[in-house]
Coordinates of C-alpha atoms and ligand atoms in Angstrom, one line a residue:
M1 CA 0.0 -0.1 0.2
E2 CA 1.3 3.5 -0.9
Q3 CA 1.6 5.9 2.1
V4 CA 0.3 9.4 2.0
K5 CA 1.4 11.6 4.9
L6 CA -0.6 14.1 7.4
Y7 CA 0.7 17.4 8.0
D8 CA -1.5 19.3 10.5
T9 CA -1.6 22.9 11.0
T10 CA -4.1 23.5 13.5
L11 CA -1.4 25.6 15.8
R12 CA -0.7 27.9 13.0
D13 CA -3.5 27.9 10.3
G14 CA -6.1 26.9 12.6
M15 CA -5.4 29.3 15.0
G16 CA -7.0 32.0 12.5
G17 CA -10.3 30.4 13.4
P18 CA -12.6 32.8 15.3
G19 CA -12.4 32.5 19.0
M20 CA -9.5 29.7 18.7
S21 CA -7.1 30.5 20.9
L22 CA -4.5 28.2 23.1
S23 CA -2.2 28.2 25.7
V24 CA 1.0 26.8 25.7
E25 CA -0.1 24.4 27.8
E26 CA -3.1 23.2 25.6
K27 CA -1.0 23.4 22.4
L28 CA 1.7 20.8 23.6
K29 CA -1.7 18.7 24.5
V30 CA -2.6 19.2 20.9
V31 CA 0.5 18.2 19.8
E32 CA 0.6 15.0 22.2
A33 CA -3.1 14.0 20.6
L34 CA -2.0 14.4 17.0
D35 CA 1.4 12.7 17.9
A36 CA -0.8 9.6 19.2
L37 CA -3.3 9.9 16.2
G38 CA 0.1 9.1 14.2
V39 CA 0.0 12.6 12.2
H40 CA 3.2 12.4 10.4
Y41 CA 4.1 16.8 10.4
I42 CA 2.7 18.8 13.2
E43 CA 3.4 22.5 12.2
A44 CA 3.7 24.5 16.0
G45 CA 3.8 27.7 14.3
F46 CA 6.2 31.2 13.8
P47 CA 9.1 30.5 15.9
S48 CA 9.7 34.1 16.4
S49 CA 6.5 35.6 16.2
N50 CA 6.0 36.7 19.8
P51 CA 7.4 35.0 23.2
K52 CA 4.3 32.3 23.2
E53 CA 5.5 31.0 20.0
A54 CA 9.0 31.1 21.4
E55 CA 7.8 29.3 24.9
L56 CA 5.9 26.8 22.8
F57 CA 9.2 26.1 20.7
E58 CA 11.7 25.7 23.9
R59 CA 9.2 23.4 25.9
L60 CA 8.9 21.1 22.7
A61 CA 12.7 20.6 22.4
E62 CA 11.8 18.8 26.1
V63 CA 8.8 16.6 24.5
E64 CA 9.6 13.1 23.0
L65 CA 7.2 12.5 19.9
A66 CA 6.6 8.8 19.0
N67 CA 5.1 9.5 15.3
S68 CA 5.0 13.3 14.7
T69 CA 8.0 15.7 13.2
I70 CA 7.8 19.2 14.3
A71 CA 7.6 21.5 11.8
A72 CA 8.3 25.5 12.0
F73 CA 6.1 28.0 9.6
G74 CA 8.0 31.1 7.9
M75 CA 7.8 32.6 4.7
T76 CA 10.6 33.3 2.3
R77 CA 13.2 36.2 2.4
R78 CA 12.5 39.4 2.0
R79 CA 13.2 41.1 -1.3
D80 CA 16.7 42.5 -1.7
V81 CA 18.2 40.9 1.8
A82 CA 20.3 37.9 1.3
A83 CA 18.7 34.7 3.0
E84 CA 21.5 34.8 5.6
D85 CA 20.6 38.1 7.0
D86 CA 16.7 37.8 7.1
E87 CA 16.1 37.7 10.6
A88 CA 12.8 36.0 10.4
L89 CA 14.7 32.7 8.2
R90 CA 17.7 32.3 11.1
T91 CA 15.3 32.1 13.9
I92 CA 13.6 29.2 11.6
V93 CA 16.8 27.8 11.2
E94 CA 18.0 28.2 14.6
C95 CA 14.4 26.6 16.3
V96 CA 14.4 22.6 17.5
A97 CA 12.1 22.1 14.6
P98 CA 13.7 19.8 12.1
V99 CA 11.6 20.9 9.2
A100 CA 11.2 24.0 8.0
C101 CA 8.1 25.0 5.8
L102 CA 8.5 28.2 3.7
V103 CA 5.7 29.6 2.4
G104 CA 6.4 31.4 -0.7
K105 CA 4.5 33.3 -4.1
S106 CA 3.1 31.4 -7.1
W107 CA 0.9 34.2 -8.1
G108 CA 1.9 37.2 -10.9
L109 CA -1.3 38.8 -9.2
H110 CA 0.4 38.6 -5.9
L111 CA 3.7 39.6 -6.8
E112 CA 2.4 42.5 -8.6
K113 CA 0.0 44.0 -6.1
V114 CA 1.1 42.7 -2.5
I115 CA 5.1 42.4 -2.3
R116 CA 6.1 44.2 -5.5
V117 CA 8.7 42.2 -6.6
S118 CA 9.5 41.0 -10.4
P119 CA 8.7 37.3 -11.1
E120 CA 12.5 36.3 -11.6
E121 CA 12.9 38.0 -8.1
N122 CA 10.4 35.7 -6.7
L123 CA 11.9 32.9 -8.1
A124 CA 15.8 33.8 -6.4
M125 CA 13.4 34.7 -3.1
I126 CA 12.1 31.0 -3.3
A127 CA 15.3 29.3 -4.3
D128 CA 17.4 31.1 -1.8
S129 CA 15.6 30.7 1.2
V130 CA 14.9 26.8 0.6
A131 CA 18.6 26.6 -0.3
F132 CA 19.4 28.7 3.2
C133 CA 17.3 26.2 5.2
R134 CA 19.0 23.3 3.6
E135 CA 22.7 24.4 4.2
Q136 CA 21.8 24.7 7.6
G137 CA 20.6 21.1 8.1
K138 CA 16.6 21.5 7.8
R139 CA 14.3 19.4 5.7
V140 CA 12.4 22.0 3.5
V141 CA 8.5 21.9 2.8
F142 CA 7.9 24.4 0.4
D143 CA 4.1 25.9 0.9
A144 CA 3.5 27.2 -3.1
E145 CA 0.8 29.7 -2.1
H146 CA -2.0 30.6 -3.8
F147 CA -0.9 27.8 -6.6
F148 CA -4.0 27.5 -8.2
D149 CA -5.0 31.0 -9.0
G150 CA -1.3 31.0 -10.4
Y151 CA -2.2 28.0 -12.1
R152 CA -5.1 29.3 -13.9
D153 CA -3.5 32.5 -14.5
D154 CA 0.1 31.6 -15.8
A155 CA 0.4 27.4 -15.8
S156 CA 4.1 27.9 -16.6
Y157 CA 5.3 30.5 -14.2
A158 CA 3.3 28.7 -11.4
I159 CA 5.0 25.3 -12.0
D160 CA 8.8 27.4 -12.1
C161 CA 8.2 28.4 -8.6
A162 CA 7.4 25.2 -7.6
R163 CA 10.4 24.0 -9.9
A164 CA 12.8 26.4 -8.3
A165 CA 12.1 25.1 -4.6
A166 CA 12.6 21.5 -5.6
N167 CA 16.0 22.7 -7.2
A168 CA 17.2 24.2 -4.4
G169 CA 16.2 20.9 -2.2
A170 CA 12.8 21.1 -0.8
E171 CA 11.6 17.6 -0.1
N172 CA 8.0 18.7 -0.7
V173 CA 6.0 21.0 -2.6
T174 CA 2.9 21.5 -1.6
L175 CA -0.1 22.9 -3.6
C176 CA -2.0 25.6 -1.8
D177 CA -5.6 26.7 -2.5
T178 CA -5.1 29.9 -0.2
N179 CA -8.5 31.5 -1.6
G180 CA -10.5 28.1 -0.8
G181 CA -12.3 28.5 -4.2
N182 CA -11.0 26.3 -6.6
L183 CA -13.1 22.7 -7.4
P184 CA -11.9 19.2 -7.4
E185 CA -11.5 18.1 -11.3
F186 CA -9.3 21.7 -11.8
V187 CA -7.2 21.0 -8.5
G188 CA -7.1 17.3 -10.2
E189 CA -5.9 18.6 -13.1
A190 CA -3.3 21.2 -11.9
T191 CA -2.2 19.0 -9.4
A192 CA -1.2 16.2 -12.3
A193 CA 0.4 18.5 -14.1
V194 CA 2.8 19.4 -11.5
V195 CA 3.3 15.7 -10.8
A196 CA 3.9 14.9 -14.4
E197 CA 6.6 17.9 -14.3
L198 CA 8.5 17.6 -11.5
G199 CA 7.2 14.4 -9.4
D200 CA 10.7 12.5 -9.9
A201 CA 12.1 15.4 -8.0
V202 CA 9.8 15.7 -5.4
E203 CA 7.1 14.8 -3.2
V204 CA 4.2 16.7 -4.0
G205 CA 1.4 18.2 -1.2
I206 CA -1.8 19.7 -1.3
H207 CA -3.0 22.6 1.1
T208 CA -6.6 23.3 0.7
H209 CA -9.3 25.7 2.4
N210 CA -13.0 25.3 2.5
D211 CA -14.6 28.5 1.0
A212 CA -16.4 26.7 -1.7
E213 CA -16.8 23.8 0.5
C214 CA -14.4 21.2 -1.4
A215 CA -11.6 21.3 0.9
V216 CA -11.7 17.9 1.7
A217 CA -12.8 17.2 -2.1
N218 CA -10.2 19.5 -3.4
S219 CA -7.4 17.4 -1.3
L220 CA -8.7 13.9 -2.1
A221 CA -8.8 14.9 -6.2
A222 CA -4.8 16.2 -5.3
V223 CA -4.3 12.7 -3.6
S224 CA -5.4 11.1 -6.9
A225 CA -3.8 13.1 -9.3
G226 CA -0.7 12.5 -7.3
A227 CA -0.3 14.5 -4.4
R228 CA 1.5 12.0 -1.2
L229 CA 0.8 14.9 1.5
V230 CA -2.1 16.5 2.7
Q231 CA -2.0 19.5 4.7
G232 CA -5.5 20.4 6.9
T233 CA -6.3 20.6 10.7
V234 CA -8.6 17.9 12.9
N235 CA -12.3 19.1 12.5
G236 CA -10.9 21.8 9.8
Y237 CA -10.5 24.8 11.8
G238 CA -9.2 27.8 10.4
E239 CA -10.1 31.5 9.2
R240 CA -12.9 32.3 7.2
C241 CA -15.0 28.5 6.0
G242 CA -11.6 26.7 7.3
N243 CA -9.0 24.5 6.5
A244 CA -9.4 21.2 5.2
N245 CA -10.6 18.9 7.5
L246 CA -8.1 15.9 8.5
A247 CA -11.0 13.8 10.6
S248 CA -12.9 13.7 6.9
I249 CA -9.6 13.2 4.8
L250 CA -7.9 10.7 6.8
P251 CA -10.7 7.7 6.9
A252 CA -11.3 9.0 3.3
L253 CA -7.7 8.0 2.6
Q254 CA -7.1 4.8 4.6
L255 CA -10.6 3.2 4.0
K256 CA -11.8 4.4 0.9
L257 CA -8.6 5.0 -1.4
G258 CA -6.8 1.9 0.5
F259 CA -3.4 4.3 1.0
D260 CA -1.3 3.4 3.9
V261 CA -1.8 6.5 6.3
V262 CA -1.9 5.4 10.4
G263 CA -2.3 2.2 12.0
D264 CA -5.9 0.6 12.5
E265 CA -5.8 1.4 16.2
Q266 CA -4.9 4.8 15.6
L267 CA -7.8 5.4 13.2
E268 CA -10.2 4.0 16.0
S269 CA -9.4 6.7 18.2
L270 CA -10.2 9.8 15.2
T271 CA -13.4 10.4 17.3
P272 CA -12.2 10.6 20.7
T273 CA -9.6 12.6 19.4
A274 CA -11.3 15.0 17.2
H275 CA -13.5 15.5 20.2
Y276 CA -10.8 15.8 22.7
L277 CA -9.4 18.7 20.7
D278 CA -12.8 20.4 20.4
E279 CA -12.9 20.3 24.1
L280 CA -9.3 21.9 24.2
C281 CA -10.1 24.8 21.8
N282 CA -13.7 25.4 23.5
L283 CA -16.0 24.1 21.1
T284 CA -19.2 22.2 21.1
P285 CA -18.4 19.0 19.2
D286 CA -20.4 19.4 15.6
A287 CA -23.0 16.3 15.9
D288 CA -23.5 15.9 12.1
A289 CA -19.8 16.0 11.2
P290 CA -19.0 13.0 8.5
Y291 CA -17.3 10.1 10.5
V292 CA -16.5 11.2 14.0
G293 CA -20.2 13.3 14.9
R294 CA -22.6 12.0 17.4
N295 CA -25.0 11.8 14.8
A296 CA -22.7 10.7 11.7
F297 CA -24.1 6.9 12.5
A298 CA -27.6 7.8 13.8
H299 CA -30.4 6.2 12.3
K300 CA -33.5 7.9 12.8
A301 CA -36.7 6.3 10.8
G302 CA -38.5 2.9 11.8
M303 CA -37.3 1.2 8.4
H304 CA -33.9 2.5 8.3
A305 CA -33.4 1.6 12.2
A306 CA -34.5 -2.0 11.2
G307 CA -32.3 -2.6 7.9
V308 CA -29.3 -1.5 10.3
A309 CA -30.1 -3.7 12.6
A310 CA -30.5 -7.1 10.0
D311 CA -27.7 -6.0 7.9
A312 CA -25.5 -2.2 8.7
R313 CA -24.6 -2.0 5.5
T314 CA -28.0 -1.6 4.4
F315 CA -27.6 2.1 6.0
E316 CA -24.0 2.9 6.3
H317 CA -20.8 3.7 4.4
L318 CA -19.1 1.8 6.5
D319 CA -18.4 0.6 10.2
P320 CA -18.5 3.4 12.8
A321 CA -16.0 1.2 15.2
A322 CA -13.2 1.9 12.2
V323 CA -12.9 5.4 13.0
G324 CA -13.8 4.9 16.8
N325 CA -17.7 6.3 16.2
D326 CA -21.0 4.5 17.6
R327 CA -23.8 3.4 15.6
D328 CA -26.6 5.6 17.7
V329 CA -30.1 4.5 16.6
L330 CA -32.3 7.5 16.8
P331 CA -35.7 7.3 18.8
S332 CA -38.9 8.8 17.0
E333 CA -41.9 8.5 16.9
L334 CA -41.6 5.9 13.8
S335 CA -39.6 3.6 15.8
G336 CA -40.8 0.8 17.3
K337 CA -39.8 -2.0 19.3
A338 CA -36.6 -3.3 17.0
T339 CA -35.0 0.5 17.9
I340 CA -36.2 0.1 21.2
R341 CA -34.1 -3.2 21.3
T342 CA -31.3 -2.0 19.9
Q343 CA -30.9 1.6 21.5
A344 CA -30.8 -1.2 25.1
E345 CA -28.2 -3.6 23.7
R346 CA -25.9 -0.3 23.0
A347 CA -26.2 0.8 26.7
G348 CA -25.2 -2.9 27.9
L349 CA -29.1 -3.0 29.0
E350 CA -31.4 -6.2 28.8
I351 CA -34.9 -5.4 28.1
D352 CA -37.5 -7.9 27.5
D353 CA -40.6 -7.5 24.9
E354 CA -43.0 -6.4 27.5
A355 CA -40.6 -3.6 29.0
A356 CA -39.7 -2.6 25.3
G357 CA -43.3 -2.2 24.5
R358 CA -44.0 0.0 27.5
A359 CA -41.2 2.0 26.4
V360 CA -42.9 2.6 22.9
T361 CA -45.6 3.8 24.0
R362 CA -43.9 6.0 26.5
L363 CA -41.9 7.5 24.3
K364 CA -44.6 8.3 22.0
E365 CA -46.5 9.7 24.8
R366 CA -43.9 12.1 25.5
E367 CA -42.7 12.8 22.3
H368 CA -45.9 13.7 21.9
R369 CA -45.3 16.6 24.8
G370 CA -42.5 17.5 23.3
Y371 CA -39.5 15.6 24.2
H372 CA -37.1 15.2 21.5
Y373 CA -35.0 12.4 22.2
E374 CA -32.8 12.8 19.1
A375 CA -30.4 15.5 20.7
A376 CA -30.8 14.1 23.8
P377 CA -30.0 10.2 24.0
A378 CA -28.8 10.3 27.7
S379 CA -32.1 10.8 28.9
F380 CA -33.5 8.4 26.8
E381 CA -31.4 5.7 28.3
L382 CA -32.6 6.5 31.5
L383 CA -36.0 6.1 30.5
L384 CA -35.0 3.0 28.9
R385 CA -33.4 1.8 32.2
E386 CA -36.4 2.4 34.1
E387 CA -38.7 0.5 32.1
A388 CA -35.4 -2.2 32.1
G389 CA -35.5 -2.3 36.0
S390 CA -32.2 -1.1 36.2
Y391 CA -32.6 2.8 36.8
R392 CA -30.3 3.7 40.1
P393 CA -32.0 7.0 41.7
L394 CA -29.0 9.6 42.2
F395 CA -31.4 11.3 45.4
E396 CA -34.8 12.3 46.4
L397 CA -35.6 15.6 46.3
E398 CA -37.9 17.2 49.1
S399 CA -38.1 20.8 47.8
F400 CA -35.9 23.6 45.9
R401 CA -36.4 27.2 45.8
V402 CA -34.7 29.9 43.3
T403 CA -34.9 33.9 43.6
T404 CA -33.2 36.2 41.9
E405 CA -33.0 39.5 42.7
K406 CA -32.4 43.1 40.9
R407 CA -30.7 45.7 42.7
A408 CA -31.4 49.3 41.9
D409 CA -27.7 49.9 40.7
G410 CA -28.0 46.6 38.2
R411 CA -26.5 44.1 40.2
V412 CA -28.5 41.0 39.7
E413 CA -28.3 38.2 42.5
T414 CA -29.5 34.7 41.8
E415 CA -29.6 32.2 45.2
A416 CA -30.8 28.6 45.3
T417 CA -31.9 26.7 48.1
I418 CA -32.4 22.7 48.1
R419 CA -33.2 19.9 50.2
V420 CA -32.3 16.5 49.0
R421 CA -31.6 13.0 50.4
V422 CA -28.8 10.8 49.0
D423 CA -28.3 7.5 50.1
G424 CA -31.1 8.0 53.1
E425 CA -28.7 10.9 54.3
R426 CA -30.7 14.6 54.6
Y427 CA -28.9 17.4 52.6
L428 CA -30.2 21.5 52.8
R429 CA -27.5 23.5 50.2
V430 CA -27.4 27.2 49.3
A431 CA -25.6 28.5 46.4
E432 CA -24.9 31.4 44.5
G433 CA -24.9 31.6 41.1
N434 CA -25.2 33.8 38.1
G435 CA -28.2 32.5 36.9
P436 CA -31.0 30.1 38.0
V437 CA -29.9 27.2 36.8
N438 CA -26.5 27.5 38.0
A439 CA -27.7 27.8 41.1
L440 CA -29.6 25.1 41.6
D441 CA -26.7 23.5 39.8
R442 CA -24.3 24.3 42.6
A443 CA -26.9 23.7 45.2
L444 CA -27.6 20.1 43.9
R445 CA -24.0 19.3 43.2
G446 CA -22.6 21.1 46.8
A447 CA -25.2 18.1 48.4
I448 CA -24.5 14.9 45.8
V449 CA -20.6 15.3 45.9
D450 CA -20.6 14.5 49.3
R451 CA -21.2 10.8 48.6
Y452 CA -20.5 10.9 44.6
P453 CA -16.9 12.8 44.4
H454 CA -16.7 12.0 40.6
L455 CA -19.5 13.7 39.5
A456 CA -18.2 17.3 40.7
D457 CA -16.0 16.9 37.6
I458 CA -18.8 16.8 35.1
E459 CA -18.9 20.2 32.7
L460 CA -22.3 21.6 31.3
T461 CA -21.0 22.7 27.8
N462 CA -24.2 23.6 26.1
Y463 CA -27.4 24.7 27.0
K464 CA -30.4 25.7 24.5
V465 CA -33.9 26.7 25.1
R466 CA -36.6 26.5 22.8
I467 CA -39.9 28.1 23.0
L468 CA -42.5 25.1 21.7
D469 CA -45.7 27.0 20.8
E470 CA -45.2 30.9 21.1
S471 CA -49.1 31.0 20.3
H472 CA -49.6 30.3 23.6
G473 CA -47.5 33.4 25.1
T474 CA -46.2 32.5 28.4
G475 CA -48.1 29.3 28.6
A476 CA -46.0 28.5 26.0
I477 CA -44.2 24.7 26.3
T478 CA -40.1 25.2 26.7
R479 CA -38.0 22.5 25.9
V480 CA -34.2 22.7 27.3
L481 CA -31.3 21.0 26.0
L482 CA -28.5 20.4 27.8
D483 CA -25.0 18.8 26.5
S484 CA -22.3 17.8 29.4
S485 CA -19.2 16.0 29.4
D486 CA -16.5 14.7 31.5
G487 CA -13.7 15.5 29.6
E488 CA -14.1 12.4 27.7
R489 CA -17.5 11.4 26.7
E490 CA -20.1 14.4 26.2
W491 CA -24.1 13.2 26.8
G492 CA -27.2 15.1 25.9
T493 CA -30.4 15.7 28.3
I494 CA -33.7 17.1 27.8
G495 CA -36.3 18.8 29.9
V496 CA -39.6 20.3 28.8
S497 CA -42.4 22.1 30.9
E498 CA -44.4 25.0 31.0
N499 CA -41.7 26.7 33.4
I500 CA -38.2 27.4 32.4
I501 CA -36.7 26.3 35.5
E502 CA -38.9 23.1 35.6
A503 CA -37.5 22.4 32.3
S504 CA -33.8 23.1 33.4
W505 CA -33.8 20.9 36.6
E506 CA -34.9 18.0 34.7
A507 CA -32.0 18.4 32.1
L508 CA -29.7 18.8 34.8
V509 CA -30.8 16.0 36.8
D510 CA -30.7 13.8 33.8
S511 CA -27.5 14.9 33.1
L512 CA -26.2 13.8 36.5
E513 CA -28.2 10.6 36.9
Y514 CA -26.7 9.4 33.4
A515 CA -23.4 10.0 34.6
F516 CA -24.7 8.1 38.0
Q517 CA -25.7 5.0 36.1
E518 CA -23.5 2.2 35.5
Ligands
LIG1 ZN1 -3.7 27.7 4.5

């Protein structure tokens, strides 16, 4: 099997996404996670641009990686300056990263409008910079910026830029769709042309952005045309519409195109790794993401669920276990006992025919009242447990009270008082919070972590409220969806009531009870 290598740019290109910011500590965790996944190159950023980056490179010198090689990112030398006198280039050759990734121009429009150098000078800038890094003992990847737009404009000049890097000793020339607007057929053609011209001398790579929603397709088209290195970010982080999503590209390369990319076990860690990276970046994992999303193998309709139960290939493009995901059979009004059975099996519950029948009836009745379990599988599992007889209540509620007080100076204060029994013991707890749900959560947790300390680590990661029938004004039904995480798993719960506090309470209790069951 032929090898294709992955090159992750989360720590540089990925940081361009809105709200993306990682501490040095978090960046090191990203590096460790990518290394464990088997990513071949990890681009750590510009070694010089600020003290945070400098510290990262210092710390990376102490990290031992099993699979990955660190790359430092920089630009070709400035015009009218010798490579060895260019300060940024000097910093790159002096840093710990064995690989230097140098970005350079390959499109006349940029030479004219942005950096104002002649085509000849640009070729010299590329060649000098690559040669300097090679002399100083670095391996070099050359990123040909705007390559595809340049190729459309003047194919032979774009290829000359790639050739200049290859002749100067770059081991890889990566063709970039920097503006992200190209389509797969053209990307494939242009890549094939470069491979035909330079393929004997240098490895060709691909770097795409998702502005036309083709970053993954463009990467795969380039590989089919002979590229053997794919740059991108796990989960597609990046500015504008993001970079090519390695979480989709990796399984496609390995399971569909038959390339050797990472080990089978590493591929099976893809879903948890993708979710972990989201966790580090403080993002909620996209439930609808291909391969790694919670809904990626979720089947709704009764017929689909029955088909999957008979033979998964009927409605699935690959085995979810191969990418570390699970089959998730969504309950819905259409589902029958077969769905309930599959769902119970997944949760490791034994449920007999009679109990399955009761669960179907209850499910239908609840869906009628506004419950929607597709986004709340943990609440659904609790319902199944109750019917199967394996539900353990976490506590008994005596009462709770929440007050919110607004002062003349604008301050708002919220306090919750709760009385519960946990394992027969009575607890009275009072807590303040930044809102009623937060205060209730803190008061309740204050009571139960005494007995069950592990429930203290659960984080409520997402809280969504929807009014189901606005025509009734304040009498409308409120539906609350709550996502929780313990750092490894995430689960969704639901509450429905005319009262928003009651709906939130229900979702909160389900969240903690779900974590409590075993
Ligand atoms: Zn980029």
